[in-house]
Amino acid sequence: DIVWAVRGGYGSLHLVPFLQKIKKPKKKKLFIGFSDNTTLHQFLNQEWGWPTWHGPHLDRLYKLNSVRQKQWQELLQGRLPL
């Protein structure tokens, strides 16, 4: 249900031409990422209608303060609206 970018990077820009060639998935997913993943946010939101969240890399969650960690936990458990 979630596609979460583990890293940002210049390469994400090069994914868009490939995504444009494939059929839009029937099921929406939440996309989470930041940095150079902004291009993916725009494509997935505008072209496929997916909700997107500008958020931390997956491997950086432990560095967030306790309030932010709780918010992310609630989001991932479906207790916060998208």
GROMACS .gro file of C-alpha atoms in nm, residues 1 13-14 19 23 42 46 50-51 59-62 64:
model
   14
    1ASP     CA    1   0.000   0.000   0.000
   13LEU     CA    2   1.419   1.196  -1.251
   14HIS     CA    3   1.503   0.928  -1.508
   19LEU     CA    4   0.648   0.533  -1.573
   23LYS     CA    5  -0.036   0.142  -1.754
   42GLN     CA    6   0.452   1.536  -0.908
   46GLN     CA    7  -0.081   1.448  -1.107
   50TRP     CA    8  -0.170   0.887  -0.585
   51PRO     CA    9  -0.143   1.068  -0.252
   59ASP     CA   10   1.635   0.467   0.735
   60ARG     CA   11   1.613   0.807   0.911
   61LEU     CA   12   1.290   0.757   1.105
   62TYR     CA   13   1.478   0.674   1.423
   64LEU     CA   14   1.303   1.200   1.443
   0.00000   0.00000   0.00000
